[in-house]
Coordinates of C-alpha atoms and ligand atoms in Angstrom, one line a residue:
M1 CA 0.0 0.0 0.0
A2 CA 3.0 2.3 0.3
G3 CA 2.7 3.6 -3.2
E4 CA -1.1 4.0 -3.0
K5 CA -1.0 6.7 -0.3
E6 CA 1.5 8.7 -2.1
K7 CA -0.5 8.4 -5.3
G8 CA -3.5 9.6 -3.4
K9 CA -1.5 12.7 -2.3
E10 CA -0.2 13.2 -5.8
I11 CA -3.7 13.8 -7.2
N12 CA -6.4 14.1 -4.6
R13 CA -10.0 14.2 -5.6
R14 CA -10.1 17.9 -5.8
G15 CA -7.1 17.9 -8.0
F16 CA -8.6 15.4 -10.3
L17 CA -11.9 17.3 -10.6
K18 CA -10.0 20.4 -11.4
T19 CA -8.1 18.6 -14.1
A20 CA -11.3 17.2 -15.5
A21 CA -12.8 20.7 -15.5
I22 CA -10.0 22.1 -17.7
G23 CA -10.7 19.3 -20.1
I24 CA -7.7 17.0 -19.8
G25 CA -9.4 14.6 -17.4
A26 CA -12.7 14.6 -19.2
T27 CA -11.1 13.4 -22.4
A28 CA -8.7 11.2 -20.5
L29 CA -11.2 9.3 -18.5
G30 CA -14.1 9.5 -20.9
G31 CA -17.1 7.9 -19.3
L32 CA -15.0 7.1 -16.2
A33 CA -14.6 10.8 -15.4
V34 CA -18.2 11.6 -15.4
S35 CA -20.0 8.4 -14.4
G36 CA -21.9 8.4 -11.2
E37 CA -20.4 5.1 -10.3
A38 CA -16.9 6.5 -10.5
M39 CA -17.8 9.6 -8.5
A40 CA -19.3 7.4 -5.8
A41 CA -16.2 5.3 -5.7
Q42 CA -14.1 8.5 -5.4
K43 CA -16.2 9.6 -2.5
K44 CA -15.8 6.3 -0.7
E45 CA -12.2 6.0 -1.5
A46 CA -10.6 9.3 -2.5
R47 CA -7.5 7.8 -4.0
W48 CA -9.3 6.3 -7.0
H49 CA -10.1 8.5 -9.9
G50 CA -12.2 5.9 -11.7
E51 CA -12.9 2.2 -11.6
A52 CA -13.9 -0.8 -13.7
D53 CA -14.3 -4.5 -13.0
V54 CA -11.5 -5.4 -15.3
V55 CA -8.7 -3.1 -16.4
V56 CA -6.9 -4.1 -19.6
V57 CA -3.4 -2.7 -20.1
G58 CA -2.5 -2.4 -23.8
Y59 CA -4.9 -2.4 -26.8
G60 CA -3.5 -4.8 -29.3
G61 CA -4.8 -8.3 -30.3
A62 CA -4.5 -9.8 -26.8
G63 CA -6.1 -6.7 -25.1
A64 CA -9.0 -6.7 -27.5
A65 CA -9.6 -10.4 -26.9
A66 CA -9.4 -10.1 -23.2
A67 CA -11.6 -7.0 -23.1
I68 CA -14.3 -8.4 -25.4
T69 CA -14.4 -11.7 -23.3
A70 CA -14.6 -9.9 -19.9
H71 CA -17.3 -7.6 -21.3
D72 CA -19.3 -10.4 -22.7
A73 CA -19.2 -12.1 -19.3
G74 CA -21.0 -9.0 -18.0
K75 CA -18.2 -7.0 -16.6
K76 CA -17.4 -3.4 -16.9
V77 CA -14.0 -3.1 -18.7
V78 CA -11.7 -0.2 -19.4
I79 CA -8.7 -0.5 -21.8
L80 CA -5.7 1.7 -21.3
E81 CA -3.5 2.3 -24.3
K82 CA -0.2 4.2 -24.3
N83 CA -0.3 5.2 -27.9
E84 CA -2.8 7.6 -29.5
K85 CA -4.3 4.7 -31.4
G86 CA -4.8 1.0 -30.7
G87 CA -3.5 -1.9 -32.6
G88 CA 0.1 -2.2 -31.6
S89 CA 2.0 -4.9 -33.5
T90 CA -1.3 -6.6 -34.2
Y91 CA -2.3 -3.8 -36.6
M92 CA 1.2 -3.9 -38.2
S93 CA 1.1 -7.6 -38.7
G94 CA 0.5 -9.9 -41.7
G95 CA -2.9 -10.8 -40.2
F96 CA -2.3 -14.6 -39.9
F97 CA -3.8 -16.3 -36.8
V98 CA -3.7 -20.0 -36.0
S99 CA -6.8 -22.0 -35.5
P100 CA -5.8 -25.6 -35.4
Q101 CA -7.9 -28.3 -37.1
D102 CA -7.0 -31.4 -35.1
E103 CA -6.2 -31.4 -31.4
Q104 CA -3.7 -34.3 -31.2
G105 CA -2.0 -33.2 -34.4
A106 CA -1.6 -29.7 -33.1
I107 CA -0.2 -30.8 -29.7
D108 CA 2.3 -33.1 -31.5
Y109 CA 3.3 -30.2 -33.7
L110 CA 3.8 -27.7 -30.9
M111 CA 5.7 -30.2 -28.9
Y112 CA 8.0 -30.8 -31.8
C113 CA 8.6 -27.0 -32.1
A114 CA 9.6 -26.9 -28.4
K115 CA 12.2 -29.6 -28.8
A116 CA 15.5 -28.9 -27.1
G117 CA 17.3 -31.9 -28.5
G118 CA 16.9 -35.6 -27.7
D119 CA 14.0 -36.2 -25.4
K120 CA 14.3 -32.7 -23.8
Y121 CA 11.9 -29.8 -24.4
F122 CA 11.9 -26.1 -23.8
D123 CA 9.2 -24.9 -21.4
V124 CA 6.1 -26.4 -22.9
D125 CA 4.4 -29.6 -21.6
K126 CA 1.7 -31.7 -23.1
E127 CA -0.9 -30.9 -20.4
R128 CA -0.5 -27.2 -20.7
I129 CA -0.3 -27.1 -24.4
S130 CA -3.4 -29.3 -24.8
V131 CA -5.5 -26.8 -22.9
W132 CA -4.1 -24.1 -25.1
V133 CA -4.8 -26.1 -28.3
K134 CA -8.4 -26.8 -27.2
E135 CA -9.0 -23.0 -26.8
A136 CA -7.0 -22.0 -29.9
M137 CA -9.2 -24.3 -32.1
K138 CA -12.1 -21.9 -31.4
N139 CA -10.2 -18.9 -32.9
E140 CA -11.7 -19.1 -36.4
K141 CA -15.3 -19.4 -35.0
W142 CA -14.6 -16.6 -32.6
I143 CA -13.3 -14.1 -35.2
R144 CA -16.3 -14.9 -37.4
S145 CA -18.6 -14.2 -34.4
L146 CA -17.0 -10.8 -34.2
G147 CA -17.9 -10.0 -37.8
A148 CA -15.2 -11.4 -40.0
K149 CA -16.9 -12.6 -43.1
D150 CA -14.5 -14.2 -45.5
L151 CA -11.6 -16.3 -44.2
S152 CA -9.4 -19.0 -45.4
I153 CA -6.5 -21.2 -44.3
T154 CA -3.4 -19.7 -45.9
V155 CA -0.5 -21.7 -44.3
K156 CA 0.0 -25.0 -42.6
G157 CA 2.7 -26.1 -40.3
W158 CA 6.2 -25.4 -41.7
F159 CA 7.9 -28.4 -40.2
D160 CA 7.0 -31.9 -41.3
V161 CA 5.9 -33.7 -38.2
K162 CA 4.5 -37.0 -39.3
G163 CA 1.5 -35.4 -40.9
A164 CA 0.7 -33.2 -37.8
E165 CA 1.6 -30.1 -39.8
A166 CA -1.8 -30.4 -41.5
A167 CA -3.5 -30.0 -38.1
Y168 CA -1.7 -26.8 -37.3
T169 CA -3.3 -24.3 -39.6
S170 CA -3.2 -20.5 -39.9
W171 CA -5.9 -18.3 -41.3
Q172 CA -6.3 -14.9 -42.8
L173 CA -9.2 -12.6 -43.6
K174 CA -10.1 -12.0 -47.3
P175 CA -9.8 -10.0 -49.5
D176 CA -7.6 -7.8 -47.3
T177 CA -5.3 -10.3 -45.5
S178 CA -3.3 -7.8 -43.5
G179 CA -3.3 -7.0 -39.8
V180 CA -5.1 -3.7 -40.6
A181 CA -8.2 -5.6 -41.7
L182 CA -7.9 -8.0 -38.7
W183 CA -7.6 -5.0 -36.4
Q184 CA -10.7 -3.5 -37.9
V185 CA -12.7 -6.5 -36.9
L186 CA -11.4 -6.5 -33.4
S187 CA -11.7 -2.7 -32.8
D188 CA -15.2 -2.7 -34.3
A189 CA -16.2 -5.4 -31.9
V190 CA -14.8 -3.4 -29.0
A191 CA -16.5 -0.2 -30.2
K192 CA -19.8 -2.1 -30.8
R193 CA -19.7 -3.1 -27.1
K194 CA -19.0 0.4 -26.1
I195 CA -16.0 -0.8 -24.1
E196 CA -14.1 2.3 -23.0
V197 CA -10.6 2.8 -24.4
M198 CA -8.4 5.5 -23.0
Y199 CA -5.6 6.5 -25.4
N200 CA -2.3 8.3 -24.6
S201 CA -2.6 6.5 -21.3
S202 CA 0.5 4.7 -20.2
V203 CA 0.2 2.4 -17.2
V204 CA 3.2 3.1 -15.0
E205 CA 2.5 1.2 -11.9
L206 CA 0.3 -1.5 -10.4
V207 CA -1.5 -0.6 -7.2
T208 CA -1.1 -3.5 -4.8
Q209 CA -2.0 -4.4 -1.2
G210 CA -0.3 -6.9 1.0
N211 CA 3.5 -7.3 1.2
A212 CA 4.2 -10.8 2.1
P213 CA 5.0 -13.3 -0.6
G214 CA 1.8 -15.0 -1.6
K215 CA -0.3 -12.3 -0.1
I216 CA 0.1 -9.6 -2.7
E217 CA -3.1 -8.5 -4.4
V218 CA -3.4 -6.2 -7.4
T219 CA -6.2 -3.6 -6.8
G220 CA -5.7 -1.2 -9.7
V221 CA -3.3 0.8 -11.8
V222 CA -1.6 4.2 -12.0
V223 CA -1.9 5.8 -15.4
Q224 CA 0.3 8.6 -16.8
K225 CA -1.7 10.8 -19.1
G226 CA -0.9 14.2 -20.3
G227 CA 1.7 14.7 -17.5
K228 CA -0.9 13.7 -14.8
S229 CA -1.1 10.5 -12.7
V230 CA -4.5 8.9 -12.4
S231 CA -5.4 5.9 -10.4
I232 CA -8.0 3.4 -11.6
K233 CA -9.4 0.7 -9.4
A234 CA -9.8 -2.8 -10.8
K235 CA -12.5 -4.5 -8.9
K236 CA -11.9 -8.0 -10.5
G237 CA -8.5 -7.8 -12.0
V238 CA -5.8 -6.3 -14.2
I239 CA -4.8 -8.0 -17.4
L240 CA -1.4 -7.1 -18.8
T241 CA -1.6 -7.2 -22.6
C242 CA 1.0 -4.5 -23.3
G243 CA 3.2 -6.5 -25.7
G244 CA 6.8 -7.6 -25.5
F245 CA 10.1 -5.9 -25.0
D246 CA 11.0 -5.3 -28.6
Y247 CA 12.1 -1.7 -28.0
N248 CA 13.8 -2.1 -24.6
E249 CA 17.6 -2.4 -25.4
S250 CA 18.6 -3.4 -21.9
M251 CA 16.1 -6.2 -21.8
K252 CA 17.1 -7.4 -25.3
Q253 CA 20.7 -7.4 -24.2
N254 CA 19.9 -9.3 -21.0
F255 CA 17.4 -11.8 -22.3
L256 CA 17.8 -12.6 -25.9
A257 CA 20.4 -15.0 -27.3
A258 CA 21.7 -12.5 -29.9
Y259 CA 22.5 -8.9 -30.1
P260 CA 21.6 -6.6 -31.9
N261 CA 18.1 -7.7 -32.5
Y262 CA 15.9 -5.1 -34.2
S263 CA 12.1 -4.9 -34.1
V264 CA 9.7 -4.8 -37.1
G265 CA 6.8 -4.0 -34.7
N266 CA 5.2 -1.4 -32.5
P267 CA 7.6 1.0 -30.9
G268 CA 5.4 1.2 -27.8
N269 CA 6.3 -2.3 -26.8
T270 CA 9.0 -1.5 -24.2
G271 CA 8.7 -4.4 -21.8
D272 CA 6.2 -2.8 -19.5
A273 CA 4.6 -6.0 -18.4
I274 CA 7.9 -7.0 -16.9
K275 CA 8.4 -3.6 -15.3
L276 CA 4.9 -3.5 -13.9
S277 CA 4.7 -7.0 -12.6
S278 CA 8.1 -6.9 -10.9
K279 CA 6.7 -5.3 -7.8
T280 CA 4.3 -8.3 -7.3
G281 CA 7.1 -10.8 -7.2
A282 CA 6.0 -12.3 -10.6
A283 CA 8.2 -15.0 -12.0
L284 CA 9.5 -14.6 -15.5
W285 CA 9.4 -17.1 -18.3
H286 CA 10.2 -17.7 -22.0
M287 CA 12.7 -14.8 -21.9
T288 CA 14.7 -16.0 -24.8
G289 CA 11.6 -16.8 -26.9
T290 CA 11.0 -14.8 -30.0
S291 CA 9.2 -14.9 -33.3
A292 CA 11.7 -13.4 -35.7
T293 CA 12.7 -13.0 -39.3
I294 CA 15.6 -11.4 -41.2
C295 CA 15.1 -7.6 -41.2
H296 CA 16.8 -4.6 -42.8
K297 CA 17.5 -1.7 -40.4
F298 CA 18.5 1.9 -41.3
P299 CA 19.0 4.8 -38.9
E300 CA 16.6 7.0 -40.9
V301 CA 13.6 4.7 -40.1
P302 CA 12.7 3.9 -36.5
V303 CA 11.2 0.5 -37.4
A304 CA 13.1 -2.3 -39.2
Y305 CA 11.8 -3.6 -42.5
P306 CA 10.9 -7.3 -42.6
S307 CA 13.0 -8.9 -45.4
M308 CA 11.3 -10.2 -48.5
L309 CA 14.6 -11.8 -49.8
K310 CA 14.1 -15.2 -48.3
L311 CA 10.7 -15.5 -50.0
A312 CA 12.2 -14.2 -53.2
A313 CA 15.0 -16.8 -53.0
G314 CA 12.5 -19.6 -53.2
L315 CA 10.3 -17.9 -55.8
F316 CA 12.8 -16.5 -58.2
G317 CA 16.3 -17.6 -57.2
S318 CA 19.6 -15.9 -58.1
L319 CA 19.7 -15.0 -54.4
I320 CA 21.6 -16.4 -51.4
F321 CA 22.4 -15.3 -47.9
V322 CA 26.0 -15.3 -46.6
S323 CA 27.5 -14.8 -43.2
K324 CA 29.7 -11.9 -42.4
Y325 CA 32.6 -14.1 -43.6
G326 CA 31.0 -14.7 -47.0
E327 CA 29.7 -18.3 -46.5
R328 CA 26.1 -19.6 -46.8
F329 CA 24.6 -20.8 -43.6
F330 CA 21.1 -22.1 -44.2
D331 CA 18.7 -23.3 -47.0
E332 CA 17.4 -19.9 -48.1
A333 CA 14.2 -21.3 -49.6
Q334 CA 12.9 -23.4 -46.6
G335 CA 9.5 -22.3 -45.3
S336 CA 10.2 -20.9 -41.9
Y337 CA 11.4 -17.3 -41.5
D338 CA 12.3 -18.1 -37.9
V339 CA 15.0 -20.5 -39.0
P340 CA 17.4 -18.0 -40.5
A341 CA 16.7 -15.5 -37.7
K342 CA 17.6 -18.2 -35.1
A343 CA 20.6 -19.3 -37.3
M344 CA 21.9 -15.8 -36.7
Y345 CA 21.8 -16.5 -32.9
N346 CA 24.8 -18.8 -33.3
Y347 CA 27.5 -17.4 -31.1
D348 CA 31.1 -18.3 -31.7
P349 CA 32.8 -18.3 -28.2
V350 CA 36.2 -18.5 -29.7
K351 CA 35.9 -15.3 -31.7
F352 CA 33.5 -13.7 -29.2
D353 CA 31.2 -13.0 -32.2
F354 CA 28.1 -14.0 -34.1
A355 CA 29.4 -15.2 -37.4
N356 CA 26.0 -14.8 -39.1
L357 CA 25.1 -11.5 -37.6
P358 CA 24.8 -9.4 -39.6
C359 CA 24.3 -11.5 -42.7
W360 CA 24.1 -10.4 -46.3
G361 CA 21.6 -11.1 -49.0
I362 CA 23.5 -11.4 -52.2
F363 CA 21.6 -11.2 -55.5
D364 CA 22.0 -10.2 -59.2
E365 CA 20.2 -7.9 -61.6
K366 CA 17.6 -10.6 -62.5
A367 CA 16.5 -10.8 -58.8
R368 CA 16.7 -7.1 -58.3
T369 CA 13.9 -6.3 -60.8
K370 CA 11.6 -9.1 -59.6
A371 CA 10.5 -8.0 -56.1
P372 CA 11.1 -5.5 -53.4
A373 CA 13.7 -6.6 -50.8
G374 CA 11.7 -5.2 -47.9
T375 CA 8.0 -5.2 -47.0
P376 CA 6.2 -1.9 -46.5
V377 CA 5.8 -1.0 -42.8
P378 CA 3.0 -1.4 -41.6
M379 CA 2.2 -4.0 -44.2
G380 CA -1.5 -3.2 -44.6
K381 CA -1.2 0.7 -44.5
P382 CA 2.4 1.6 -45.2
I383 CA 4.1 4.6 -43.7
Y384 CA 7.5 3.4 -44.7
K385 CA 7.5 2.1 -48.3
W386 CA 10.1 0.1 -50.3
S387 CA 10.4 0.7 -54.1
A388 CA 9.1 -2.2 -56.3
D389 CA 12.4 -2.6 -58.2
N390 CA 14.7 -1.6 -55.2
S391 CA 16.0 1.4 -57.2
E392 CA 15.3 3.9 -54.4
E393 CA 17.1 1.8 -51.8
I394 CA 20.1 1.5 -54.1
A395 CA 20.2 5.2 -54.6
K396 CA 20.0 5.7 -50.8
G397 CA 23.0 3.4 -50.4
W398 CA 20.9 0.8 -48.4
I399 CA 21.6 -1.8 -51.1
L400 CA 25.2 -2.0 -52.2
K401 CA 25.9 -2.4 -55.9
A402 CA 28.9 -3.5 -57.8
D403 CA 29.9 -4.8 -61.2
S404 CA 31.7 -7.9 -60.0
I405 CA 31.4 -10.2 -57.0
S406 CA 34.9 -9.3 -55.8
E407 CA 34.1 -5.6 -55.9
L408 CA 30.8 -6.3 -54.0
A409 CA 32.8 -8.3 -51.4
R410 CA 35.2 -5.3 -50.9
K411 CA 32.3 -3.0 -50.4
I412 CA 30.8 -5.3 -47.8
G413 CA 34.1 -5.9 -46.1
I414 CA 34.2 -9.7 -46.9
E415 CA 37.4 -11.4 -48.2
P416 CA 36.7 -11.3 -52.0
A417 CA 38.1 -14.8 -52.7
V418 CA 35.6 -16.3 -50.2
L419 CA 32.6 -14.6 -51.6
E420 CA 33.7 -15.4 -55.2
K421 CA 34.0 -19.1 -54.2
T422 CA 30.6 -19.1 -52.4
V423 CA 28.9 -17.6 -55.5
A424 CA 30.8 -19.9 -57.9
N425 CA 29.8 -23.0 -55.8
W426 CA 26.2 -21.8 -55.8
N427 CA 26.2 -21.3 -59.6
R428 CA 27.5 -24.9 -60.0
F429 CA 24.8 -26.3 -57.7
C430 CA 22.3 -24.5 -59.9
A431 CA 23.8 -26.1 -63.0
E432 CA 23.8 -29.5 -61.3
K433 CA 20.3 -28.9 -59.9
K434 CA 21.5 -30.1 -56.5
D435 CA 22.5 -28.1 -53.4
P436 CA 24.8 -30.5 -51.4
E437 CA 25.5 -27.8 -48.8
F438 CA 21.9 -27.2 -47.4
G439 CA 19.6 -29.2 -49.7
R440 CA 17.9 -26.2 -51.1
E441 CA 15.3 -27.3 -53.7
L442 CA 13.7 -24.1 -54.8
G443 CA 15.1 -21.1 -56.8
L444 CA 18.2 -22.9 -58.1
V445 CA 19.0 -20.0 -60.4
P446 CA 22.6 -18.8 -60.7
I447 CA 23.8 -15.4 -59.6
D448 CA 25.4 -14.4 -62.9
S449 CA 23.8 -11.2 -64.2
A450 CA 25.8 -8.0 -63.3
P451 CA 25.4 -5.7 -61.6
F452 CA 25.4 -7.6 -58.2
Y453 CA 23.8 -6.4 -55.0
A454 CA 24.2 -6.9 -51.3
L455 CA 21.8 -6.0 -48.5
K456 CA 22.6 -6.3 -44.8
G457 CA 20.3 -8.4 -42.6
Y458 CA 19.8 -8.7 -38.9
P459 CA 17.5 -10.7 -36.7
G460 CA 14.2 -8.8 -36.8
L461 CA 11.6 -9.3 -34.0
W462 CA 8.0 -9.9 -35.0
G463 CA 7.7 -10.0 -31.2
T464 CA 9.3 -11.3 -28.0
A465 CA 7.6 -14.0 -25.8
G466 CA 9.2 -13.4 -22.4
G467 CA 7.3 -11.8 -19.6
P468 CA 5.6 -12.5 -16.3
K469 CA 4.9 -16.2 -16.1
I470 CA 1.3 -17.3 -16.4
N471 CA -0.5 -20.5 -15.8
I472 CA -3.1 -22.0 -18.1
H473 CA -5.8 -19.7 -16.7
G474 CA -3.8 -16.6 -17.7
E475 CA -3.0 -15.8 -14.1
V476 CA 0.4 -14.4 -13.4
V477 CA 2.3 -16.6 -10.9
D478 CA 5.2 -16.1 -8.6
A479 CA 8.4 -18.2 -8.4
K480 CA 6.4 -20.9 -6.5
D481 CA 3.8 -21.0 -9.3
E482 CA 1.3 -19.4 -6.9
P483 CA -1.1 -17.0 -8.6
I484 CA -0.7 -13.4 -7.8
K485 CA -4.2 -12.3 -6.9
R486 CA -6.1 -10.4 -9.6
L487 CA -3.2 -10.2 -12.0
Y488 CA -3.3 -11.7 -15.5
A489 CA -1.3 -11.5 -18.7
A490 CA -1.7 -12.5 -22.3
G491 CA -0.2 -12.1 -25.8
N492 CA 3.4 -11.0 -26.2
A493 CA 3.4 -9.7 -22.6
S494 CA 3.7 -13.4 -21.8
G495 CA 3.9 -15.6 -24.9
F496 CA 2.5 -18.9 -24.0
S497 CA 3.0 -21.1 -27.0
F498 CA 6.5 -20.3 -28.5
P499 CA 9.2 -20.7 -25.8
H500 CA 11.8 -21.3 -28.5
M501 CA 11.3 -22.0 -32.3
Y502 CA 8.4 -20.1 -33.7
P503 CA 5.9 -22.8 -35.0
L504 CA 4.1 -21.0 -37.8
S505 CA 2.9 -17.6 -39.0
G506 CA -0.2 -16.9 -36.9
T507 CA 1.0 -18.5 -33.7
A508 CA 1.5 -15.2 -31.9
I509 CA -1.8 -13.7 -32.8
G510 CA -3.5 -17.1 -32.2
D511 CA -1.8 -16.9 -28.8
C512 CA -3.2 -13.4 -28.2
F513 CA -6.8 -14.6 -29.0
T514 CA -6.4 -17.8 -27.0
M515 CA -4.8 -16.5 -23.8
G516 CA -6.6 -13.2 -24.1
R517 CA -10.0 -15.0 -24.0
I518 CA -8.8 -17.3 -21.2
A519 CA -7.5 -14.4 -19.1
G520 CA -10.6 -12.3 -19.8
R521 CA -12.9 -15.1 -18.7
R522 CA -10.9 -15.8 -15.5
A523 CA -10.7 -12.2 -14.5
A524 CA -14.4 -11.8 -15.0
G525 CA -15.3 -15.0 -13.2
Ligands
FAD601 C1 5.3 -6.6 -39.2 C2 4.7 -7.7 -38.4 C3 4.0 -8.8 -38.9 C4 3.5 -9.8 -38.1 N1 2.7 -10.7 -38.7 C5 2.1 -11.6 -37.9 C6 1.1 -12.5 -38.3 O1 0.7 -12.4 -39.5 N2 0.6 -13.4 -37.5 C7 1.0 -13.5 -36.2 O2 0.6 -14.4 -35.4 N3 1.9 -12.7 -35.7 C8 2.4 -11.7 -36.5 N4 3.3 -10.8 -35.9 C9 3.5 -10.8 -34.5 C10 2.2 -10.3 -33.8 O3 1.7 -9.2 -34.5 C11 2.4 -10.0 -32.4 O4 3.0 -11.0 -31.7 C12 1.1 -9.7 -31.7 O5 0.3 -8.8 -32.5 C13 1.2 -9.2 -30.3 O6 0.0 -8.8 -29.9 P1 -0.2 -8.2 -28.4 O7 -1.6 -7.8 -28.2 O8 0.5 -9.0 -27.4 O9 0.7 -6.8 -28.5 P2 0.4 -5.5 -29.4 O10 -0.5 -5.8 -30.5 O11 1.8 -5.0 -29.8 O12 -0.3 -4.6 -28.4 C14 0.3 -4.1 -27.2 C15 -0.2 -2.7 -26.9 O13 0.1 -2.3 -25.6 C16 0.5 -1.0 -25.6 N5 1.3 -0.7 -24.4 C17 2.6 -1.0 -24.2 N6 2.9 -0.6 -22.9 C18 1.8 0.0 -22.4 C19 1.6 0.6 -21.1 N7 2.5 0.7 -20.2 N8 0.3 1.1 -20.9 C20 -0.6 1.1 -21.9 N9 -0.4 0.5 -23.1 C21 0.8 -0.1 -23.3 C22 1.3 -0.8 -26.9 O14 1.3 0.5 -27.3 C23 0.4 -1.7 -27.9 O15 -0.6 -0.9 -28.5 C24 3.8 -9.8 -36.7 C25 4.5 -8.7 -36.2 C26 4.9 -7.7 -37.0 C27 5.6 -6.5 -36.3

């Protein structure tokens, strides 16, 4: 309670009403500011400036799912969002979400993706994952119930797990498949229910009572808005859906297996679930887990561009990736974009270095004209674009250009003889229609049409999984796995289903829907 009293002093009731009168509070708290219920609560307990049954922190996919579910269970919900708009990384996404087709197949598939070698696994067990799968199987029906009309399965499990890959399926809306369209469905459903959303409202502290381990209870949140602190009571619970730590450099340095690691997602995701829950004694989990891809990052643009080069390698060829020493390091055309990102995590303890980080996409004139090397950001409604033939990025110096492979190698800073040998080998594999190095079967087209190009790549986070540990009810737990009363988390704030390798496009948003609903139900119950 220590912090609560101070917060009470910081803005007392009079102060709050004054703020409301000059307009900030009225906009800030919307219905909360003027509702009789809130006023009564303030009278009874001067330190609260508003209240709801369930307070949802962060308005992306997980926040929307949690809020809709708690609302539909009859509870008054308020969503607090740090940005001026909702959507987070969900809005920026490719709009895939998993909705598995077969329970046992999906469990087998997810267990395979959590393999740590031999008979060992990363932090997923069959019991927990089967509860998740059962709920995730409802995702397609749920999104239809919110108003999505046309949907289809667009990808199936990347990894061949004795047929189980067919059970683990990911869907997209049609005709607009992007996260923008998916977000429209979610935000329309929130608006239709008149769930209150407070924007520009960053939750900076959880209000708690009880100090002893196992006795801590979350009673509300402190929100920073327009330079003011406002306390909101949560009668039933607080659900942390404030995303991962994609933009927290210190957390990335501490928790991720490679550095640097750039983000292709929402800059508001700064690890706040970890910061907020720390005072409750929450345990952490899945801290090294990410969903990632190769990205291209430039100082002029705050967000990294997801790479299209891996896709282009399989579709068109005349394109390989090489390490910083000029050697190939994976099958560029295999299905998972998580594989190359994780292959960049390979640390060389002898050199104190990541050999594959940064890596370089190497391609020729044929490939250059066929497709853009980077996707627009956000995908559905771009602010940062990428030219169709890559000419603008060449002009900016983002893509290096040379008339020969040796000259390209010199520009990159790779030993020319090594890159020449790598490209010559690749061209021979294409002629022989066999890649003995990595078994690549698609895009066996030589790199032989000058000029030649190189584009630097880094691990790019679609999102991080690590955060306060949750149980299968979405309850945040302490180091003894005891639930912390009235505190919940979902989505990238605490990624449930991808502790290590990312199973398939759509797993993260599928996780947001699944754990968002589970946490929303539990908090409302
Ligand atoms: C370019 C891109 C493409 C992707 N494509 C896919 C895909 O097709 N399928 C898929 O499954 N995954 C995809 N991902 C990953 C996926 O989008 C994310 O894992 C998922 O959207 C995370 O949802 P979330 O609700 O946990 O977080 P978000 O959607 O990021 O929402 C979190 C929200 O919390 C807010 N917030 C943060 N801190 C606070 C605070 N203190 N107070 C209040 N609000 C706060 C943030 O501003 C944000 O709006 C993609 C990601 C990117 C970036």
